[in-house]
Short mmCIF file of N, CA and C in Angstrom, two decimals:
data_model
loop_
_atom_site.label_atom_id
_atom_site.label_comp_id
_atom_site.label_asym_id
_atom_site.label_seq_id
_atom_site.Cartn_x
_atom_site.Cartn_y
_atom_site.Cartn_z
N MET A 1 28.69 -44.05 -42.07
CA MET A 1 27.54 -44.90 -41.88
C MET A 1 27.37 -45.19 -40.38
N ILE A 2 26.21 -44.91 -39.86
CA ILE A 2 25.89 -45.17 -38.46
C ILE A 2 24.74 -46.17 -38.43
N ARG A 3 24.91 -47.24 -37.66
CA ARG A 3 23.95 -48.35 -37.66
C ARG A 3 22.87 -48.25 -36.60
N TYR A 4 23.03 -47.37 -35.64
CA TYR A 4 22.06 -47.22 -34.56
C TYR A 4 21.68 -45.75 -34.43
N GLN A 5 20.53 -45.50 -33.82
CA GLN A 5 20.08 -44.13 -33.64
C GLN A 5 20.81 -43.49 -32.46
N LEU A 6 21.37 -42.31 -32.72
CA LEU A 6 22.14 -41.57 -31.73
C LEU A 6 21.61 -40.15 -31.61
N LYS A 7 21.91 -39.52 -30.50
CA LYS A 7 21.63 -38.10 -30.35
C LYS A 7 22.78 -37.47 -29.57
N THR A 8 22.91 -36.18 -29.69
CA THR A 8 23.89 -35.46 -28.89
C THR A 8 23.16 -34.68 -27.81
N GLY A 9 23.87 -34.42 -26.73
CA GLY A 9 23.27 -33.68 -25.63
C GLY A 9 24.32 -33.34 -24.59
N LYS A 10 23.91 -32.67 -23.55
CA LYS A 10 24.83 -32.28 -22.48
C LYS A 10 25.39 -33.52 -21.81
N SER A 11 26.70 -33.57 -21.68
CA SER A 11 27.39 -34.70 -21.08
C SER A 11 27.71 -34.43 -19.62
N ARG A 12 27.64 -35.45 -18.78
CA ARG A 12 28.07 -35.32 -17.40
C ARG A 12 29.60 -35.35 -17.32
N ILE A 13 30.25 -35.79 -18.40
CA ILE A 13 31.71 -35.88 -18.43
C ILE A 13 32.33 -34.57 -18.88
N ASP A 14 31.94 -34.11 -20.08
CA ASP A 14 32.51 -32.88 -20.61
C ASP A 14 31.71 -32.39 -21.80
N GLY A 15 31.24 -31.16 -21.75
CA GLY A 15 30.60 -30.52 -22.90
C GLY A 15 29.44 -31.30 -23.47
N THR A 16 29.53 -31.59 -24.76
CA THR A 16 28.51 -32.34 -25.48
C THR A 16 28.90 -33.81 -25.53
N GLY A 17 27.93 -34.68 -25.38
CA GLY A 17 28.18 -36.12 -25.47
C GLY A 17 27.31 -36.75 -26.53
N CYS A 18 27.57 -38.01 -26.81
CA CYS A 18 26.82 -38.81 -27.78
C CYS A 18 26.06 -39.88 -27.00
N PHE A 19 24.74 -39.98 -27.24
CA PHE A 19 23.88 -40.88 -26.47
C PHE A 19 23.11 -41.82 -27.39
N MET A 20 22.87 -43.04 -26.90
CA MET A 20 22.12 -44.03 -27.64
C MET A 20 20.62 -43.75 -27.54
N LEU A 21 19.91 -43.85 -28.65
CA LEU A 21 18.46 -43.75 -28.66
C LEU A 21 17.81 -45.13 -28.69
N GLU A 22 18.64 -46.16 -28.68
CA GLU A 22 18.18 -47.54 -28.63
C GLU A 22 19.27 -48.38 -27.99
N ALA A 23 18.91 -49.54 -27.48
CA ALA A 23 19.89 -50.44 -26.86
C ALA A 23 20.77 -51.07 -27.95
N VAL A 24 22.01 -51.36 -27.57
CA VAL A 24 22.96 -51.99 -28.49
C VAL A 24 23.55 -53.22 -27.80
N PRO A 25 23.51 -54.38 -28.44
CA PRO A 25 24.14 -55.56 -27.85
C PRO A 25 25.66 -55.41 -27.79
N ALA A 26 26.31 -56.25 -27.02
CA ALA A 26 27.77 -56.24 -26.92
C ALA A 26 28.40 -56.63 -28.25
N ARG A 27 29.57 -56.08 -28.50
CA ARG A 27 30.40 -56.42 -29.66
C ARG A 27 29.71 -56.16 -31.01
N ARG A 28 29.00 -55.04 -31.09
CA ARG A 28 28.36 -54.65 -32.35
C ARG A 28 28.95 -53.36 -32.86
N LYS A 29 29.05 -53.27 -34.17
CA LYS A 29 29.53 -52.02 -34.77
C LYS A 29 28.44 -50.97 -34.65
N ILE A 30 28.84 -49.83 -34.10
CA ILE A 30 27.90 -48.71 -33.96
C ILE A 30 27.94 -47.85 -35.22
N GLY A 31 29.14 -47.61 -35.74
CA GLY A 31 29.25 -46.84 -36.97
C GLY A 31 30.63 -46.32 -37.22
N ASN A 32 30.78 -45.68 -38.37
CA ASN A 32 32.04 -45.05 -38.78
C ASN A 32 31.96 -43.55 -38.57
N MET A 33 33.03 -42.98 -38.08
CA MET A 33 33.10 -41.53 -37.92
C MET A 33 33.49 -40.93 -39.27
N GLU A 34 32.71 -39.97 -39.73
CA GLU A 34 33.01 -39.28 -40.97
C GLU A 34 33.94 -38.12 -40.70
N GLY A 35 34.71 -37.76 -41.72
CA GLY A 35 35.59 -36.62 -41.58
C GLY A 35 36.47 -36.42 -42.79
N GLU A 36 37.31 -35.42 -42.69
CA GLU A 36 38.24 -35.06 -43.76
C GLU A 36 39.56 -35.79 -43.52
N ILE A 37 40.09 -36.43 -44.56
CA ILE A 37 41.40 -37.08 -44.48
C ILE A 37 42.46 -36.01 -44.75
N ILE A 38 43.36 -35.85 -43.79
CA ILE A 38 44.42 -34.84 -43.88
C ILE A 38 45.74 -35.47 -43.44
N SER A 39 46.81 -34.75 -43.62
CA SER A 39 48.11 -35.24 -43.16
C SER A 39 48.20 -35.09 -41.64
N VAL A 40 49.03 -35.90 -41.02
CA VAL A 40 49.25 -35.81 -39.58
C VAL A 40 49.81 -34.43 -39.23
N ARG A 41 50.65 -33.90 -40.08
CA ARG A 41 51.22 -32.56 -39.84
C ARG A 41 50.13 -31.51 -39.74
N VAL A 42 49.21 -31.52 -40.68
CA VAL A 42 48.08 -30.59 -40.65
C VAL A 42 47.19 -30.88 -39.44
N ALA A 43 46.96 -32.16 -39.14
CA ALA A 43 46.12 -32.53 -38.00
C ALA A 43 46.68 -31.99 -36.70
N ARG A 44 47.98 -32.10 -36.51
CA ARG A 44 48.59 -31.63 -35.27
C ARG A 44 48.56 -30.11 -35.16
N LYS A 45 48.66 -29.42 -36.28
CA LYS A 45 48.52 -27.95 -36.27
C LYS A 45 47.10 -27.57 -35.86
N ARG A 46 46.11 -28.27 -36.42
CA ARG A 46 44.71 -27.99 -36.08
C ARG A 46 44.45 -28.30 -34.60
N ALA A 47 45.00 -29.40 -34.11
CA ALA A 47 44.79 -29.78 -32.71
C ALA A 47 45.40 -28.74 -31.78
N ALA A 48 46.57 -28.23 -32.13
CA ALA A 48 47.24 -27.24 -31.28
C ALA A 48 46.47 -25.92 -31.23
N ALA A 49 45.69 -25.65 -32.26
CA ALA A 49 44.95 -24.39 -32.34
C ALA A 49 43.52 -24.50 -31.83
N SER A 50 43.13 -25.67 -31.31
CA SER A 50 41.75 -25.87 -30.91
C SER A 50 41.67 -26.48 -29.52
N LYS A 51 40.67 -26.06 -28.75
CA LYS A 51 40.46 -26.63 -27.42
C LYS A 51 39.84 -28.02 -27.51
N ARG A 52 38.86 -28.19 -28.39
CA ARG A 52 38.19 -29.48 -28.57
C ARG A 52 38.50 -30.00 -29.96
N ILE A 53 38.98 -31.23 -30.00
CA ILE A 53 39.32 -31.81 -31.29
C ILE A 53 38.57 -33.11 -31.52
N ALA A 54 38.45 -33.48 -32.77
CA ALA A 54 37.86 -34.76 -33.18
C ALA A 54 38.74 -35.30 -34.29
N ILE A 55 39.99 -35.60 -33.93
CA ILE A 55 40.99 -36.05 -34.90
C ILE A 55 41.53 -37.40 -34.46
N VAL A 56 41.62 -38.34 -35.41
CA VAL A 56 42.20 -39.65 -35.15
C VAL A 56 43.30 -39.88 -36.18
N GLU A 57 44.50 -40.21 -35.70
CA GLU A 57 45.62 -40.50 -36.60
C GLU A 57 45.57 -41.98 -37.01
N PHE A 58 45.89 -42.25 -38.28
CA PHE A 58 45.86 -43.61 -38.80
C PHE A 58 47.18 -44.36 -38.57
N GLY A 59 48.27 -43.65 -38.35
CA GLY A 59 49.56 -44.31 -38.17
C GLY A 59 50.35 -44.44 -39.46
N ASP A 60 49.82 -43.90 -40.55
CA ASP A 60 50.52 -43.97 -41.84
C ASP A 60 50.77 -42.57 -42.42
N GLY A 61 50.76 -41.56 -41.55
CA GLY A 61 50.97 -40.19 -42.01
C GLY A 61 49.69 -39.44 -42.31
N ARG A 62 48.54 -40.13 -42.19
CA ARG A 62 47.24 -39.50 -42.43
C ARG A 62 46.42 -39.49 -41.15
N ALA A 63 45.41 -38.62 -41.14
CA ALA A 63 44.50 -38.52 -40.00
C ALA A 63 43.12 -38.18 -40.51
N LEU A 64 42.11 -38.48 -39.69
CA LEU A 64 40.74 -38.12 -40.00
C LEU A 64 40.34 -37.00 -39.04
N ASP A 65 39.88 -35.89 -39.60
CA ASP A 65 39.41 -34.75 -38.81
C ASP A 65 37.90 -34.64 -39.00
N ALA A 66 37.16 -34.94 -37.93
CA ALA A 66 35.69 -34.90 -37.97
C ALA A 66 35.15 -33.57 -37.48
N GLY A 67 36.03 -32.63 -37.18
CA GLY A 67 35.62 -31.36 -36.58
C GLY A 67 34.54 -30.60 -37.32
N ASN A 68 34.56 -30.59 -38.64
CA ASN A 68 33.58 -29.83 -39.42
C ASN A 68 32.48 -30.70 -40.02
N PHE A 69 32.34 -31.93 -39.51
CA PHE A 69 31.33 -32.84 -40.02
C PHE A 69 30.23 -33.01 -38.97
N ALA A 70 29.04 -33.32 -39.41
CA ALA A 70 27.87 -33.41 -38.52
C ALA A 70 27.68 -34.80 -37.94
N THR A 71 28.74 -35.54 -37.74
CA THR A 71 28.62 -36.88 -37.17
C THR A 71 28.54 -36.83 -35.65
N PRO A 72 27.52 -37.47 -35.06
CA PRO A 72 27.42 -37.46 -33.59
C PRO A 72 28.56 -38.25 -32.93
N LEU A 73 29.20 -39.16 -33.67
CA LEU A 73 30.28 -39.96 -33.10
C LEU A 73 31.47 -39.11 -32.66
N LYS A 74 31.62 -37.92 -33.21
CA LYS A 74 32.73 -37.06 -32.80
C LYS A 74 32.56 -36.55 -31.37
N PHE A 75 31.36 -36.74 -30.80
CA PHE A 75 31.10 -36.28 -29.44
C PHE A 75 31.23 -37.39 -28.40
N ILE A 76 31.80 -38.53 -28.79
CA ILE A 76 32.04 -39.60 -27.81
C ILE A 76 33.18 -39.15 -26.90
N ASN A 77 32.87 -39.00 -25.61
CA ASN A 77 33.86 -38.54 -24.64
C ASN A 77 34.73 -39.69 -24.15
N HIS A 78 35.89 -39.33 -23.63
CA HIS A 78 36.80 -40.30 -23.04
C HIS A 78 36.26 -40.81 -21.71
N SER A 79 36.52 -42.08 -21.43
CA SER A 79 36.30 -42.66 -20.11
C SER A 79 37.37 -43.71 -19.87
N CYS A 80 37.83 -43.79 -18.63
CA CYS A 80 38.77 -44.84 -18.24
C CYS A 80 38.07 -46.19 -18.11
N ASP A 81 36.73 -46.19 -18.10
CA ASP A 81 35.91 -47.40 -18.08
C ASP A 81 34.88 -47.28 -19.19
N PRO A 82 35.30 -47.41 -20.46
CA PRO A 82 34.44 -47.11 -21.61
C PRO A 82 33.42 -48.20 -21.92
N ASN A 83 32.43 -47.83 -22.72
CA ASN A 83 31.46 -48.81 -23.21
C ASN A 83 31.62 -49.06 -24.72
N THR A 84 32.54 -48.35 -25.36
CA THR A 84 32.87 -48.59 -26.77
C THR A 84 34.38 -48.66 -26.94
N TYR A 85 34.80 -49.18 -28.07
CA TYR A 85 36.21 -49.08 -28.46
C TYR A 85 36.29 -48.60 -29.89
N LEU A 86 37.41 -48.01 -30.20
CA LEU A 86 37.65 -47.43 -31.51
C LEU A 86 38.58 -48.35 -32.28
N ARG A 87 38.25 -48.61 -33.51
CA ARG A 87 39.10 -49.42 -34.39
C ARG A 87 39.45 -48.57 -35.59
N VAL A 88 40.74 -48.48 -35.87
CA VAL A 88 41.22 -47.77 -37.06
C VAL A 88 41.68 -48.82 -38.05
N ALA A 89 40.97 -48.93 -39.18
CA ALA A 89 41.30 -49.95 -40.18
C ALA A 89 40.83 -49.51 -41.55
N TYR A 90 41.67 -49.76 -42.55
CA TYR A 90 41.31 -49.49 -43.94
C TYR A 90 40.87 -48.05 -44.19
N GLY A 91 41.52 -47.10 -43.52
CA GLY A 91 41.19 -45.70 -43.69
C GLY A 91 39.87 -45.30 -43.07
N GLN A 92 39.39 -46.10 -42.12
CA GLN A 92 38.12 -45.83 -41.44
C GLN A 92 38.35 -45.74 -39.93
N VAL A 93 37.51 -44.97 -39.26
CA VAL A 93 37.49 -44.90 -37.81
C VAL A 93 36.13 -45.46 -37.39
N GLU A 94 36.16 -46.66 -36.77
CA GLU A 94 34.94 -47.39 -36.44
C GLU A 94 34.78 -47.47 -34.92
N PHE A 95 33.54 -47.40 -34.46
CA PHE A 95 33.22 -47.57 -33.04
C PHE A 95 32.39 -48.84 -32.87
N TYR A 96 32.76 -49.65 -31.86
CA TYR A 96 32.08 -50.89 -31.52
C TYR A 96 31.71 -50.89 -30.04
N SER A 97 30.61 -51.55 -29.71
CA SER A 97 30.21 -51.67 -28.30
C SER A 97 31.08 -52.72 -27.62
N LEU A 98 31.55 -52.41 -26.43
CA LEU A 98 32.32 -53.37 -25.63
C LEU A 98 31.39 -54.30 -24.84
N ARG A 99 30.24 -53.79 -24.50
CA ARG A 99 29.25 -54.50 -23.70
C ARG A 99 27.88 -54.01 -24.15
N LYS A 100 26.83 -54.56 -23.56
CA LYS A 100 25.50 -54.08 -23.87
C LYS A 100 25.39 -52.62 -23.41
N ILE A 101 24.86 -51.78 -24.28
CA ILE A 101 24.69 -50.37 -23.97
C ILE A 101 23.19 -50.09 -23.94
N LYS A 102 22.75 -49.47 -22.86
CA LYS A 102 21.33 -49.20 -22.67
C LYS A 102 20.87 -47.97 -23.45
N LYS A 103 19.60 -47.95 -23.78
CA LYS A 103 18.99 -46.77 -24.39
C LYS A 103 19.19 -45.58 -23.45
N GLY A 104 19.63 -44.45 -23.99
CA GLY A 104 19.85 -43.24 -23.21
C GLY A 104 21.25 -43.13 -22.62
N GLU A 105 22.04 -44.19 -22.68
CA GLU A 105 23.39 -44.19 -22.10
C GLU A 105 24.35 -43.38 -22.97
N GLU A 106 25.24 -42.64 -22.32
CA GLU A 106 26.27 -41.89 -23.05
C GLU A 106 27.34 -42.85 -23.53
N LEU A 107 27.74 -42.68 -24.78
CA LEU A 107 28.84 -43.47 -25.33
C LEU A 107 30.17 -42.90 -24.87
N THR A 108 31.09 -43.78 -24.48
CA THR A 108 32.42 -43.37 -24.04
C THR A 108 33.45 -44.30 -24.66
N CYS A 109 34.68 -43.80 -24.74
CA CYS A 109 35.77 -44.55 -25.34
C CYS A 109 37.07 -44.19 -24.63
N ASN A 110 37.93 -45.16 -24.42
CA ASN A 110 39.27 -44.86 -23.91
C ASN A 110 40.15 -44.64 -25.14
N TYR A 111 40.46 -43.40 -25.41
CA TYR A 111 41.20 -43.05 -26.62
C TYR A 111 42.68 -43.34 -26.52
N GLY A 112 43.17 -43.71 -25.35
CA GLY A 112 44.59 -43.98 -25.18
C GLY A 112 45.39 -42.69 -25.20
N PRO A 113 46.64 -42.74 -25.66
CA PRO A 113 47.48 -41.53 -25.68
C PRO A 113 46.83 -40.43 -26.53
N THR A 114 46.89 -39.20 -26.01
CA THR A 114 46.31 -38.06 -26.72
C THR A 114 47.33 -36.94 -26.81
N HIS A 115 46.95 -35.88 -27.49
CA HIS A 115 47.83 -34.72 -27.62
C HIS A 115 47.99 -33.98 -26.29
N HIS A 116 47.20 -34.36 -25.29
CA HIS A 116 47.29 -33.70 -23.98
C HIS A 116 48.52 -34.15 -23.19
N ASP A 117 49.07 -35.32 -23.53
CA ASP A 117 50.29 -35.83 -22.89
C ASP A 117 50.22 -35.82 -21.37
N GLY A 118 49.10 -36.22 -20.80
CA GLY A 118 48.96 -36.32 -19.36
C GLY A 118 48.79 -35.00 -18.63
N ARG A 119 48.51 -33.93 -19.35
CA ARG A 119 48.38 -32.60 -18.72
C ARG A 119 46.94 -32.19 -18.47
N LEU A 120 45.98 -32.93 -19.00
CA LEU A 120 44.57 -32.56 -18.85
C LEU A 120 43.92 -33.48 -17.82
N PRO A 121 43.35 -32.93 -16.74
CA PRO A 121 42.68 -33.77 -15.76
C PRO A 121 41.51 -34.52 -16.39
N CYS A 122 41.39 -35.80 -16.08
CA CYS A 122 40.27 -36.62 -16.57
C CYS A 122 39.05 -36.34 -15.72
N GLN A 123 37.89 -36.26 -16.36
CA GLN A 123 36.64 -35.97 -15.67
C GLN A 123 35.63 -37.10 -15.83
N CYS A 124 36.12 -38.31 -16.18
CA CYS A 124 35.18 -39.39 -16.51
C CYS A 124 34.39 -39.89 -15.30
N GLY A 125 34.96 -39.81 -14.11
CA GLY A 125 34.24 -40.25 -12.91
C GLY A 125 34.25 -41.76 -12.69
N ALA A 126 34.98 -42.52 -13.50
CA ALA A 126 35.03 -43.98 -13.33
C ALA A 126 35.81 -44.34 -12.07
N LYS A 127 35.46 -45.48 -11.47
CA LYS A 127 36.15 -45.94 -10.26
C LYS A 127 37.64 -46.18 -10.54
N ASN A 128 37.97 -46.61 -11.76
CA ASN A 128 39.36 -46.88 -12.12
C ASN A 128 40.00 -45.71 -12.88
N CYS A 129 39.49 -44.51 -12.70
CA CYS A 129 39.99 -43.34 -13.43
C CYS A 129 41.48 -43.13 -13.16
N LYS A 130 42.23 -42.88 -14.22
CA LYS A 130 43.67 -42.63 -14.11
C LYS A 130 43.98 -41.21 -13.69
N GLY A 131 42.98 -40.33 -13.77
CA GLY A 131 43.14 -38.96 -13.28
C GLY A 131 43.63 -37.95 -14.29
N TYR A 132 44.01 -38.39 -15.47
CA TYR A 132 44.55 -37.48 -16.49
C TYR A 132 44.37 -38.06 -17.88
N LEU A 133 44.48 -37.18 -18.86
CA LEU A 133 44.48 -37.59 -20.28
C LEU A 133 45.82 -37.23 -20.88
#
């Protein structure tokens, strides 16, 4: 379920991004990312075999893989200065606005630790960029 209008398009950060088609107030739920529920073991195998992933681990041995789903939320790129945050709760992956997001603005999220283990250079361009993912 997505509560606001979104579109995908070329990102200044990396590849395809997710953009707002309307303004969103601060601290509002944008929507849930759809995907296939799989085991963490299967998720890590898929991640190792793919350059771009859309997988979120729940912490209970399960993960959500949005790779084969048509949800625009899977295109939210990482930023060290994000405008959304991700909440994993009740078997759902939810995105919320951290601040007011303008119409046309690219959605970003600080995903925290990733399968890259600090080996992938960060391209977010934020003033507080850590330089890696």
